[in-house]
Structures are given as structure tokens and as C-alpha cells.
Coordinates of C-alpha atoms in Angstrom, one line a residue:
M1 CA 78.6 109.7 129.8
K2 CA 79.1 112.0 126.8
S3 CA 79.1 110.2 123.5
D4 CA 82.0 110.8 121.1
P5 CA 80.9 111.3 117.5
E6 CA 84.3 110.0 116.2
V7 CA 83.8 106.6 117.9
K8 CA 82.2 104.0 115.5
M9 CA 80.3 101.2 117.0
I10 CA 79.4 97.7 115.6
A11 CA 76.0 96.3 116.3
A12 CA 75.8 92.9 118.2
D13 CA 74.3 91.1 115.2
A14 CA 76.8 92.5 112.7
P15 CA 79.6 89.8 113.3
I16 CA 77.2 87.1 112.1
L17 CA 76.8 88.8 108.7
F18 CA 80.6 89.3 108.6
C19 CA 81.2 85.6 109.0
K20 CA 78.7 84.7 106.3
A21 CA 80.3 87.2 103.9
C22 CA 83.7 85.8 104.6
E23 CA 82.5 82.3 103.8
I24 CA 81.0 83.4 100.5
F25 CA 84.1 85.4 99.7
I26 CA 86.5 82.5 100.4
A27 CA 84.4 80.1 98.4
E28 CA 84.4 82.5 95.4
I29 CA 88.2 82.9 95.4
T30 CA 88.6 79.1 95.9
A31 CA 86.3 78.3 93.0
R32 CA 88.2 80.6 90.6
A33 CA 91.6 79.3 91.7
F34 CA 90.5 75.7 91.1
I35 CA 89.4 76.7 87.6
I36 CA 92.9 78.1 87.0
A37 CA 94.5 75.0 88.4
D38 CA 92.4 72.7 86.2
S39 CA 93.3 74.7 83.1
N40 CA 97.0 74.0 84.0
K41 CA 96.2 70.3 84.4
R42 CA 97.0 70.3 88.1
R43 CA 95.1 68.7 91.0
T44 CA 96.8 70.7 93.7
L45 CA 95.8 74.3 94.5
S46 CA 98.9 76.5 94.8
R47 CA 99.5 80.1 96.0
A48 CA 100.0 81.1 92.4
D49 CA 96.5 80.0 91.5
I50 CA 95.0 82.0 94.3
A51 CA 97.1 85.1 93.4
K52 CA 96.0 84.8 89.7
A53 CA 92.4 84.4 90.7
I54 CA 92.6 87.6 92.8
S55 CA 94.4 89.6 90.1
K56 CA 92.1 88.6 87.3
S57 CA 89.0 90.1 88.8
D58 CA 88.3 93.8 89.5
Q59 CA 86.1 92.8 92.4
F60 CA 89.2 91.9 94.4
D61 CA 91.3 95.0 93.8
F62 CA 91.6 95.7 97.5
L63 CA 93.6 92.4 97.8
I64 CA 96.3 93.2 95.3
D65 CA 98.7 94.5 98.0
I66 CA 98.9 91.2 99.7
L67 CA 99.9 89.3 96.6
P68 CA 103.5 87.9 96.7
R69 CA 106.0 90.1 94.9
E70 CA 109.0 88.8 93.0
E71 CA 110.6 92.1 92.2
P72 CA 112.8 94.0 94.7
L73 CA 111.4 96.2 97.4
G74 CA 111.6 99.4 95.4
A75 CA 109.7 98.0 92.5
G76 CA 107.1 96.5 94.7
A77 CA 106.5 99.7 96.5
A78 CA 106.2 101.5 93.3
G79 CA 103.7 98.9 92.1
S80 CA 101.7 99.3 95.2
A81 CA 101.6 103.0 94.9
K82 CA 100.5 102.7 91.3
H83 CA 97.7 100.4 92.2
G84 CA 96.8 102.7 95.1
N85 CA 96.3 105.6 92.8
K86 CA 94.0 103.5 90.6
K87 CA 91.9 102.7 93.7
V88 CA 91.8 106.4 94.7
N89 CA 90.3 107.3 91.3
S90 CA 87.7 104.5 91.4
K91 CA 86.7 104.7 95.0
T92 CA 86.6 108.2 96.4
A93 CA 85.2 107.2 99.7
D94 CA 88.6 105.5 100.6
Q95 CA 90.8 108.3 99.2
D96 CA 92.1 109.6 102.5
E97 CA 92.8 106.2 104.0
Q98 CA 94.6 105.0 100.8
S99 CA 96.8 108.1 100.7
I100 CA 97.7 107.7 104.4
A101 CA 98.6 104.0 103.9
L102 CA 100.7 104.8 100.9
T103 CA 102.5 107.6 102.7
M104 CA 103.4 105.2 105.6
E105 CA 104.6 102.6 103.2
N106 CA 106.8 104.8 101.1
G107 CA 108.2 106.8 104.0
G108 CA 106.4 110.1 103.0
D109 CA 106.6 112.1 99.8
D110 CA 109.4 114.3 101.0
G111 CA 111.6 111.4 102.2
A112 CA 111.3 112.4 105.9
P113 CA 112.1 109.8 108.5
V114 CA 109.2 107.7 109.8
A115 CA 108.7 107.0 113.4
H116 CA 109.5 103.5 114.5
N117 CA 105.9 102.9 115.6
A118 CA 104.6 104.1 112.2
L119 CA 106.3 101.3 110.2
P120 CA 103.6 99.1 108.7
P121 CA 103.8 95.4 109.6
P122 CA 105.0 93.1 106.8
S123 CA 102.4 91.3 104.7
T124 CA 101.8 87.7 105.3
A125 CA 103.2 86.7 101.9
S126 CA 106.4 88.6 102.4
A127 CA 106.8 87.2 105.9
A128 CA 106.3 83.7 104.6
R129 CA 108.8 84.3 101.8
S130 CA 111.5 85.7 104.2
S131 CA 111.1 82.8 106.6
R132 CA 112.1 80.3 103.9
I133 CA 115.5 82.1 103.3
A134 CA 118.1 80.0 105.2
T135 CA 121.8 80.5 105.5
H136 CA 122.6 78.4 102.5
S137 CA 119.5 79.1 100.4
H138 CA 121.6 80.5 97.6
I139 CA 123.5 77.2 97.1
K140 CA 122.1 75.4 94.1
G141 CA 125.0 73.1 93.3
L142 CA 128.8 73.0 92.7
G143 CA 128.6 75.2 89.6
L144 CA 130.6 72.8 87.3
N145 CA 130.4 72.4 83.6
S146 CA 130.1 69.1 81.7
E147 CA 133.8 68.5 82.0
G148 CA 133.9 69.0 85.8
I149 CA 135.6 72.4 85.6
A150 CA 134.4 75.1 88.0
V151 CA 132.6 77.9 86.1
G152 CA 133.6 81.1 87.9
D153 CA 130.9 82.3 90.3
A154 CA 128.0 80.0 89.6
A155 CA 125.3 78.1 91.5
G156 CA 125.7 80.4 94.5
F157 CA 129.4 79.8 95.0
I158 CA 132.1 82.5 95.0
E159 CA 135.6 81.3 94.2
Q160 CA 136.7 78.0 95.8
E161 CA 137.3 76.5 92.3
K162 CA 139.7 73.7 93.4
A163 CA 137.5 72.6 96.3
R164 CA 134.4 72.6 94.0
E165 CA 136.2 70.5 91.4
A166 CA 137.4 68.0 94.0
C167 CA 133.8 67.7 95.4
G168 CA 132.6 67.2 91.8
V169 CA 134.9 64.1 91.5
V170 CA 133.5 62.8 94.8
V171 CA 129.9 63.3 93.5
D172 CA 130.8 61.2 90.4
L173 CA 132.3 58.5 92.7
I174 CA 129.2 58.4 94.9
T175 CA 126.9 58.3 91.9
S176 CA 128.8 55.4 90.5
R177 CA 128.7 53.7 94.0
K178 CA 132.5 53.5 94.2
F179 CA 132.9 55.7 97.3
S180 CA 130.9 53.7 99.8
G181 CA 132.7 53.1 103.1
R182 CA 135.1 55.9 102.5
A183 CA 135.5 59.4 104.1
L184 CA 136.0 62.9 102.9
L185 CA 137.5 65.6 105.1
L186 CA 136.8 69.3 104.5
V187 CA 139.3 71.6 106.2
G188 CA 139.5 75.3 106.3
A189 CA 139.0 78.4 108.4
P190 CA 135.5 79.3 109.7
G191 CA 133.2 80.9 107.2
T192 CA 135.1 79.6 104.1
G193 CA 132.2 77.4 102.8
K194 CA 132.8 73.9 104.2
T195 CA 129.1 73.4 105.0
A196 CA 128.1 75.0 101.7
L197 CA 130.3 72.4 99.9
A198 CA 128.6 69.6 101.7
L199 CA 125.1 70.9 100.9
A200 CA 126.2 71.4 97.2
I201 CA 127.2 67.8 97.1
A202 CA 123.7 66.9 98.4
Q203 CA 122.2 69.1 95.7
E204 CA 124.2 67.5 93.0
L205 CA 123.3 63.9 94.1
G206 CA 119.6 64.8 94.1
P207 CA 116.7 63.7 96.3
K208 CA 117.1 60.0 95.5
V209 CA 120.2 59.6 97.6
P210 CA 119.6 59.5 101.4
F211 CA 120.9 62.4 103.5
C212 CA 121.1 62.1 107.3
P213 CA 122.1 65.3 109.1
M214 CA 123.1 65.2 112.8
V215 CA 125.2 67.4 115.1
G216 CA 128.3 66.4 117.0
S217 CA 126.7 66.9 120.4
E218 CA 123.9 64.5 119.4
V219 CA 126.2 61.6 120.0
Y220 CA 126.1 62.2 123.8
S221 CA 122.8 60.9 125.3
T222 CA 121.7 59.6 128.7
E223 CA 119.3 57.1 127.0
V224 CA 121.5 55.3 124.4
K225 CA 125.2 54.8 123.9
K226 CA 127.4 56.9 121.6
T227 CA 128.0 53.9 119.4
E228 CA 124.3 53.3 119.0
V229 CA 123.7 56.9 117.9
L230 CA 126.4 56.5 115.2
S231 CA 124.9 53.2 114.1
E232 CA 121.5 54.7 113.7
A233 CA 122.9 57.5 111.6
F234 CA 124.7 55.1 109.4
R235 CA 121.6 53.0 109.0
R236 CA 119.5 56.0 108.1
A237 CA 122.1 56.9 105.4
I238 CA 121.6 53.6 103.5
G239 CA 118.5 53.6 101.3
L240 CA 116.5 50.7 100.0
R241 CA 114.5 51.1 96.8
I242 CA 111.8 48.4 96.7
K243 CA 110.1 47.8 93.3
E244 CA 106.8 45.9 93.4
T245 CA 104.7 44.9 90.4
K246 CA 101.0 44.9 91.0
E247 CA 98.2 43.7 88.7
V248 CA 95.3 46.1 88.7
Y249 CA 92.0 46.7 86.9
E250 CA 91.7 50.4 85.9
G251 CA 89.0 52.2 84.0
E252 CA 85.8 54.3 84.0
V253 CA 82.9 52.7 85.8
T254 CA 80.1 52.0 83.2
E255 CA 78.1 49.6 85.4
L256 CA 77.8 49.0 89.1
T257 CA 75.2 46.3 89.9
P258 CA 75.1 44.5 93.3
T259 CA 73.4 41.1 93.2
E260 CA 71.4 40.1 96.2
S261 CA 70.6 36.7 97.5
E262 CA 68.6 35.3 100.4
N263 CA 70.4 35.3 103.7
P264 CA 70.5 31.8 105.1
L265 CA 70.7 33.1 108.6
S266 CA 67.5 35.2 108.3
G267 CA 64.2 34.3 106.9
Y268 CA 63.4 37.6 105.3
G269 CA 66.7 39.5 105.0
K270 CA 68.9 39.5 101.9
T271 CA 72.6 39.9 101.5
I272 CA 75.0 40.9 98.7
S273 CA 76.3 37.8 97.0
H274 CA 78.5 39.6 94.4
V275 CA 78.8 42.8 92.5
I276 CA 79.1 43.3 88.7
I277 CA 81.4 46.2 87.7
G278 CA 81.9 47.4 84.1
L279 CA 85.2 49.2 83.4
K280 CA 86.0 51.1 80.2
T281 CA 89.4 52.4 78.8
V282 CA 90.4 53.8 75.5
K283 CA 91.3 50.4 74.2
G284 CA 88.1 48.5 75.3
T285 CA 85.7 47.5 78.1
K286 CA 85.5 44.6 80.5
Q287 CA 82.9 43.3 83.0
L288 CA 84.1 42.0 86.3
R289 CA 82.4 39.9 89.0
M290 CA 83.7 40.8 92.4
D291 CA 83.5 39.8 96.0
P292 CA 81.0 41.4 98.4
S293 CA 83.8 42.8 100.5
I294 CA 85.0 44.9 97.5
Y295 CA 81.5 46.3 97.3
E296 CA 81.9 47.6 100.9
A297 CA 85.1 49.4 99.8
I298 CA 83.2 50.8 96.8
L299 CA 80.5 52.2 99.1
K300 CA 83.2 53.7 101.4
E301 CA 84.9 55.5 98.4
K302 CA 81.4 56.7 97.3
I303 CA 82.0 55.4 93.7
V304 CA 79.3 55.9 91.1
V305 CA 79.0 55.4 87.4
G306 CA 81.4 57.8 85.6
D307 CA 84.2 57.6 88.1
V308 CA 87.7 56.4 87.2
I309 CA 88.9 53.8 89.7
Y310 CA 91.5 51.1 89.9
V311 CA 91.2 47.8 91.8
E312 CA 94.3 45.8 93.0
Q313 CA 93.9 42.2 92.1
N314 CA 95.9 40.7 95.0
T315 CA 94.5 42.8 97.9
G316 CA 91.2 43.9 96.5
A317 CA 91.9 47.5 97.4
V318 CA 89.7 50.0 95.6
K319 CA 90.9 53.6 94.9
R320 CA 88.9 56.4 93.3
V321 CA 91.1 58.4 91.0
G322 CA 88.5 61.0 90.0
R323 CA 85.6 61.8 87.7
S324 CA 85.9 61.1 84.0
D325 CA 86.4 64.3 82.0
A326 CA 83.5 63.2 79.7
Y327 CA 81.1 64.2 82.5
A328 CA 82.8 67.6 82.9
A329 CA 80.4 70.6 82.9
S330 CA 81.0 74.3 82.6
Y331 CA 80.2 75.2 86.2
D332 CA 81.9 78.1 88.0
L333 CA 82.1 76.2 91.2
E334 CA 83.0 72.5 90.9
S335 CA 84.4 70.3 93.6
E336 CA 85.1 67.3 91.4
T337 CA 88.6 66.3 90.0
Y338 CA 88.2 65.4 86.4
V339 CA 90.8 62.9 84.9
P340 CA 91.1 61.6 81.3
L341 CA 90.0 58.1 80.3
P342 CA 92.7 55.6 81.1
K343 CA 94.7 54.3 78.2
G344 CA 95.6 50.7 77.4
D345 CA 93.7 47.6 78.6
V346 CA 91.5 47.3 81.7
H347 CA 93.8 44.7 83.2
K348 CA 97.4 46.0 83.4
R349 CA 100.5 45.7 85.4
K350 CA 101.8 48.7 87.5
E351 CA 105.3 49.0 88.9
L352 CA 105.3 50.8 92.3
V353 CA 108.6 52.1 93.7
Q354 CA 109.0 52.8 97.4
D355 CA 112.1 54.4 99.0
V356 CA 112.9 53.5 102.6
T357 CA 116.1 53.3 104.7
L358 CA 117.5 50.6 106.8
G359 CA 116.9 52.9 109.8
D360 CA 113.2 52.9 109.0
L361 CA 113.1 49.1 108.9
D362 CA 115.0 48.9 112.2
A363 CA 112.6 51.2 113.9
A364 CA 109.6 49.4 112.5
N365 CA 110.8 46.1 113.8
A366 CA 112.2 47.4 117.1
R367 CA 108.8 48.7 118.2
P368 CA 106.2 46.3 117.0
Q369 CA 102.5 46.8 117.8
G370 CA 101.9 44.9 121.1
G371 CA 98.8 43.2 122.4
Q372 CA 95.9 44.8 124.0
D373 CA 96.3 43.1 127.4
I374 CA 97.1 45.2 130.5
M375 CA 100.7 44.1 130.6
S376 CA 101.4 45.3 127.1
V377 CA 99.7 48.7 127.8
M378 CA 101.7 49.2 131.0
G379 CA 104.9 48.2 129.3
S380 CA 104.4 50.8 126.6
L381 CA 103.8 53.5 129.3
V382 CA 106.9 52.8 131.3
R383 CA 109.2 52.2 128.3
S384 CA 111.7 54.9 127.7
G385 CA 111.3 57.4 124.8
R386 CA 114.4 56.1 122.9
T387 CA 115.4 52.5 122.8
E388 CA 118.4 50.8 121.4
V389 CA 118.2 48.5 118.4
T390 CA 119.9 45.2 119.1
E391 CA 122.6 43.9 116.8
K392 CA 120.6 40.7 116.4
L393 CA 117.6 42.6 115.0
R394 CA 119.9 44.5 112.5
K395 CA 121.3 41.2 111.3
E396 CA 117.8 39.9 110.7
V397 CA 116.9 43.0 108.8
N398 CA 120.1 42.7 106.7
K399 CA 119.2 39.1 105.9
V400 CA 115.8 40.1 104.7
V401 CA 117.2 42.9 102.6
S402 CA 119.8 40.6 101.1
G403 CA 117.1 38.2 100.1
Y404 CA 115.2 41.1 98.4
V405 CA 118.3 42.2 96.5
Q406 CA 119.0 38.6 95.3
Q407 CA 115.5 38.3 94.1
G408 CA 115.8 41.6 92.2
V409 CA 112.9 43.1 94.2
A410 CA 115.0 45.8 96.0
E411 CA 118.1 47.9 95.4
V412 CA 120.5 49.2 98.0
I413 CA 121.5 52.9 97.6
P414 CA 124.4 54.0 99.8
G415 CA 124.1 57.6 101.0
V416 CA 126.1 60.1 103.0
V417 CA 126.2 61.0 106.8
F418 CA 126.4 64.7 107.8
I419 CA 127.3 65.6 111.4
D420 CA 127.4 69.3 112.1
E421 CA 127.0 71.5 115.2
V422 CA 125.0 74.1 113.4
S423 CA 123.1 72.3 110.6
D424 CA 120.9 74.4 108.3
C425 CA 119.5 71.4 106.4
I426 CA 117.6 69.5 109.1
G427 CA 114.5 69.5 106.8
L428 CA 116.3 68.0 103.8
L429 CA 116.0 64.3 103.0
L430 CA 118.8 63.8 100.6
L431 CA 122.2 62.2 101.3
V432 CA 124.1 61.1 104.5
L433 CA 127.0 63.2 105.3
M434 CA 128.9 63.4 108.6
E435 CA 130.1 66.9 108.9
A436 CA 132.1 68.2 111.6
Q437 CA 132.9 70.1 114.3
V438 CA 134.7 66.8 114.4
H439 CA 136.4 67.7 117.7
M440 CA 133.0 67.0 119.4
L441 CA 133.7 63.3 118.8
D442 CA 136.0 61.5 121.2
V443 CA 138.4 58.6 120.7
E444 CA 135.7 56.0 121.3
C445 CA 133.5 57.5 118.5
F446 CA 136.5 57.6 116.1
T447 CA 137.3 54.0 116.9
Y448 CA 133.8 52.9 116.2
L449 CA 133.7 54.9 113.0
N450 CA 136.7 52.9 111.7
A451 CA 134.7 49.7 112.3
L452 CA 131.6 51.1 110.7
L453 CA 133.5 52.2 107.6
E454 CA 134.8 48.6 107.1
S455 CA 131.3 47.1 107.4
Q456 CA 129.6 45.5 104.4
M457 CA 126.9 48.2 104.3
A458 CA 128.5 51.6 104.9
P459 CA 127.6 55.0 103.5
T460 CA 130.0 57.8 102.5
V461 CA 131.2 59.8 105.5
I462 CA 132.0 63.5 105.0
L463 CA 133.8 65.3 107.9
A464 CA 134.6 69.0 108.2
T465 CA 136.7 70.8 110.7
N466 CA 138.3 74.2 111.3
R467 CA 140.9 72.8 113.8
G468 CA 144.7 72.5 113.2
N469 CA 146.9 70.4 115.5
T470 CA 144.9 69.8 118.6
T471 CA 144.3 67.0 121.2
I472 CA 142.0 64.2 120.5
R473 CA 138.9 64.4 122.8
G474 CA 139.3 62.0 125.7
T475 CA 143.1 61.7 125.3
D476 CA 146.3 63.7 125.6
I477 CA 147.4 62.8 122.1
I478 CA 147.9 65.8 119.7
S479 CA 146.9 65.0 116.2
P480 CA 146.1 67.0 113.0
H481 CA 142.6 68.3 113.0
G482 CA 141.9 66.4 116.3
I483 CA 141.4 63.2 114.4
P484 CA 143.3 59.9 115.1
V485 CA 145.9 59.1 112.4
D486 CA 144.3 55.7 111.5
L487 CA 141.0 57.5 110.6
L488 CA 142.9 60.4 109.0
D489 CA 144.6 58.0 106.6
R490 CA 141.2 56.9 105.3
C491 CA 140.1 60.4 104.4
L492 CA 140.5 62.3 101.2
I493 CA 141.2 65.9 102.3
V494 CA 139.8 69.0 100.6
K495 CA 140.9 72.4 101.6
T496 CA 138.9 75.6 101.4
E497 CA 140.7 78.9 100.9
P498 CA 139.9 82.1 102.9
Y499 CA 137.9 84.7 101.0
S500 CA 139.6 87.8 99.6
S501 CA 138.0 91.3 100.1
E502 CA 136.5 91.2 96.6
A503 CA 135.1 87.7 97.2
T504 CA 133.6 88.8 100.5
A505 CA 131.9 91.7 98.8
K506 CA 130.5 89.3 96.1
V507 CA 129.1 87.0 98.8
I508 CA 127.4 89.9 100.6
Q509 CA 125.9 91.2 97.3
L510 CA 124.6 87.7 96.5
R511 CA 122.9 87.3 99.9
A512 CA 121.4 90.8 99.6
N513 CA 119.9 89.8 96.3
I514 CA 118.5 86.6 97.8
E515 CA 116.9 88.5 100.7
G516 CA 115.6 91.3 98.4
L517 CA 117.8 94.1 99.9
K518 CA 119.4 97.0 98.1
L519 CA 122.9 98.1 99.1
G520 CA 124.3 101.6 98.6
S521 CA 127.3 102.3 96.3
D522 CA 129.8 102.5 99.1
T523 CA 128.3 99.8 101.3
L524 CA 130.1 96.9 99.7
A525 CA 133.4 98.8 99.8
H526 CA 132.9 99.3 103.5
F527 CA 132.2 95.6 104.1
A528 CA 135.4 94.7 102.1
A529 CA 137.5 97.1 104.1
Q530 CA 136.4 95.5 107.4
G531 CA 138.9 92.7 107.4
D532 CA 138.6 92.0 111.1
N533 CA 134.9 91.1 110.8
S534 CA 133.9 87.6 109.8
L535 CA 131.8 86.9 106.8
R536 CA 128.9 85.6 109.0
Y537 CA 129.0 88.7 111.1
N538 CA 128.7 91.0 108.0
L539 CA 125.8 88.9 106.7
Q540 CA 124.0 89.1 109.9
L541 CA 124.1 92.9 109.9
L542 CA 122.2 93.2 106.6
T543 CA 118.7 92.6 107.9
P544 CA 119.0 95.0 111.0
A545 CA 120.5 97.6 108.7
A546 CA 117.7 97.2 106.2
I547 CA 115.1 97.9 109.0
L548 CA 117.1 101.0 110.0
S549 CA 117.1 102.3 106.5
T550 CA 113.4 101.7 106.1
L551 CA 112.7 103.7 109.3
A552 CA 114.8 106.5 107.8
G553 CA 112.7 106.5 104.7
R554 CA 115.4 105.1 102.4
Q555 CA 115.2 102.0 100.2
T556 CA 119.0 101.3 100.1
I557 CA 121.3 100.3 102.9
D558 CA 124.0 103.0 103.4
V559 CA 127.3 102.9 105.2
Q560 CA 125.8 104.9 108.1
D561 CA 123.3 102.1 108.7
I562 CA 126.1 99.5 108.9
K563 CA 128.1 101.6 111.3
E564 CA 125.1 102.1 113.6
M565 CA 124.4 98.4 113.6
S566 CA 128.1 97.6 114.3
E567 CA 127.8 99.8 117.5
L568 CA 124.7 98.0 118.6
F569 CA 125.9 94.4 117.8
L570 CA 129.5 93.5 118.6
N571 CA 131.5 90.9 116.7
A572 CA 133.2 88.0 118.5
K573 CA 136.6 89.6 118.6
T574 CA 135.5 92.9 120.1
S575 CA 133.3 91.1 122.6
A576 CA 136.3 88.9 123.7
E577 CA 138.5 92.0 124.1
Q578 CA 136.0 93.7 126.2
M579 CA 135.5 90.7 128.4
E580 CA 139.3 90.4 128.9
H581 CA 139.5 94.1 129.8
W582 CA 136.7 93.8 132.3
G583 CA 138.4 90.7 133.8
K584 CA 141.6 92.7 134.4
A585 CA 139.6 95.6 135.9

């Protein structure tokens, strides 16, 4: 076999050295990032700390290109090219490889098109950033001023001033807890911002108000009844804020002395009778005599003199907060978390707040931990994955909650229920809204909704639909929006207006800015002229068109890119016309 001089081989023992080098390299970056985090008085290491640690040292110049970029694609590419030139001047051995990489990234010096297989893969940072851009990532609120008046195009909203002002009134009612057990109906054509209004209400209410998203088809299940699914959604939409006052001993450990005594069960062995702990704060010191069981918790937490701890008086739980900053040393690599000396007295009261929902309490009591006998184990194996919560259990939970409220220990926070077929906010834990493709609910669900809205503990229900006069599911009755009249009378109705051509262009420009894309001068005018295309369809063409423009060596999306993507991806109207034509043929 003839050897090829161009082929480079790696010795068998080289990977071991690679692994050791990687460990040292990661440890060095981590240490520098922790120093930056400590200087900012943070205990959690973030991406920004790692990026700053890389950029501050010349030793890590080769990692600059993977740092997250906040500027648009054009500026980022220019910055990469500038840094690449710096590396070429400093390291001549990598000159050819750097120039090839920069040429591939910038599409060549002469602007020639790049082959599809020559496109460099996106960096990990940019891929992670793009994955966080959802359909409604640009919605930051309703965009109202202090008087409740819509401020033009603000908070990610374009137009819809009347609908935003109406939702602002609803937010005030929910905040003042005067809208519980009532319903709001959002009506309008598809793509006019009904779901965006619902999410904006959630943004305005904040994370303290429960938010329970669900889809209309989620009501239908083979395991539980439709009414049970609605009941669970309502219970998850009612929050319970429990306030508990605990007496704790907190301070820096100045003394830790276990006292031994003879074990009465053994002739020579000894046992811990008690432990003496000295705690110091800014205001003073105190010596405590504690039970031997607390000493076991101290050993488990690996507590030594100089650590800042707190001990709960009622339960005896011991928690290590960190190391006192008086023991801080100027090490480059330090794994300890340094905290300041606690203020106040050693013995103090702390108020702990815990937020749960009634659905959490129902689930915790519906599936208690069973025994360890064979029947309990077999019962847990054959039990179905989703069980119904009995009405008797819910009444018991309500009785306990009412007792907490009367004692002043807990506070009930009504939320909002959100039912949607295509929900983009499944990961949010804010408010409970019931949004709609309401036509997915049948007459039984609507009847049960009336009963739930009249119950003592009921959240706010927000429905949204794009239907006009249509039949109620499960009946032959034609009703406005496919909703029974008795439920429709309970709703406050907010209408969303269709977007004009100028508003459509503004929305597309806003989404392009969020996704870091550049549009050509005539691209927005082309989008505005396409009146037959829906707003969602136009937005979905942006990313494929951006890929096409990158392959062509351009940084802006032109009209030709949009036209080519329109030929590859059909809109709903064109597809329906073709299917009808094929059916006739």
C-alpha cells in the first residue's frame, strides 16, 4: 500500500493527552468565569461570565468566533473578519486556514455564490439563540401608558389600539380581583393577534398570577372525562400563596465542639451527648447547645469553623449558606462561595413564601405514597397513568385551604385559563387563560363551563375564536361563534381588526429584527402587495429566504428570494385550489 504524504495520522496515545489538555483548559476558563461572577456578586455562573473570561485573555483568541453576538449578521461577520485578520498577523502558521474559513463565512471576496455544501454550520451560540425565538417572542406587553391609552406601535404590537386598551381594562380588573368567574371572548380573523393579546395579558399580570395553557383537543381523552379535564385546568389556574414564619439561628460558625459521654450500651465505646455551636453576626455572638441529631446534619453538610449557616428551630434542619468573606483569599481558582457576615441578631424570624396551585394540592393528595407491601406495589403497577380526582377530595382540599385563609396563613390568587389548539406558551407559568379554537368544545363542555364559572373558586376564562355564525359542536343549533347563548351572555367581547398592508409590513420588519435578518429595500413592499397571502405564511418565508440569500453570498433578503420560496412552499389558498383542480381532473 502506497502511503499518501497528505494524510495526517494521530498516534494511539495522543487522545489521552488531548483529554487531559481539555480538562485543564475547561478548568482554567471556569475559574476565570467564577472570578467575574464573584466580582458581580452573583453565585450562578452565566454564559456572559464565560464569554467575558474568554474575551479578556489573549490565550483564548481562537474562541472569539463562538461567542454570542448581539449585533446583526452583517456586523457580526465583519467583526469575525476583523478578528480573523488579527489572528493571521499573530499566527502565520494558520494563515491559509483562517483565510479559507473567512472566505466561506463571508461568501467570497468577489460576492460569488457559494455552493450549498460550502455553507458553514451555525455556531452553537447562534443556534441556541435562534431556538429561543418563538412565534410571540416579540410580545412584551400591551404597550399602554399610565392612563391606559395605547401608545402607537409599542411592546411588540402593531395597531389594534382598541383591543389593547380593552385588554388593559381587563388586566386592571384581574389585578384587583374583580374579574374572577367571568369570561372574555376575543374574536377576529386568523392572524390578527388574538393569541398575542392573551399572551400580552399574561405579561402584564406578571409571574405571580397562575397561567394554565391547554389546547381544545386536550379535553377529549380515553382515560378521564371531559368535565374532569376542565376541572383540572380550573384548579391549576387558582394559586395559593402560603406564608410561613420560621424561627432560625443564623451566623458564622466560631465554635464547633461535640461533647462525648460513655455509651451505656457499650463498655468502652462513647457517644455524642450534645454539640456546642458558636454563631456570630454583625450585631453579636451566641453559643448554642444542640441535640446530637443536629450534629449528624452538620457532618453531612461538611460544616467547619468559618462557614455561614442557619438552623431552623422547629425542625432542626441545618443549611450551609457559604463561607464567610473574612476567610476569602486571592486565589485564581477557588471553589468556595463567599457570603458576607449576616446582619441582625443570631436568633431571628424569617418569612418564607411558597406559591402552589389547587391542582398541585389535588394531585399530591390523590396519589399518596402507598405502603411497601406486595399489594401496594402491584396496585401502583396496574394503575392507569392518569386518574380522576374525586369531588370529595376537592372539597376536603377546599376546606383545608379555607382554614388557612381564615388563619391568615394563605392567600388565594385567582388566575386565568388559556385553551388553544396551537399554543406557543406551554413553558410559561403565569396566568390561566382559556383560549380558543372554541369550536373544539362541545355543548357538554360549554354547559360545564357555566357551572364552573358560578363556583366559589373560579378563575378568569379567556376565549378566542375566528368563527362567525356556526353550529355548536354536538348539536344542530346555529349560534354566533359556535358558543351557546347562555355562555355568550357571560362574555365581554373584544374584536381584533384585520391588518392593513402597512401594518403587515411593520409586523414583518419587526419579526425580521427579532430573528436578526436584513430585508432589502423592495422586500417589504413586495410583502405588502401580496394581499392574498396570510401574515403567518409571509413570516414563515423569512427564514428559508434568508438561507437562500446566504447561499447566494448576500446579507439581505431580496424580492427574488421571496419569489423562489413562494414557488417551493405554497400557501393554503393555492394548495386548496390545486387540490380542487386535481379532484375535478
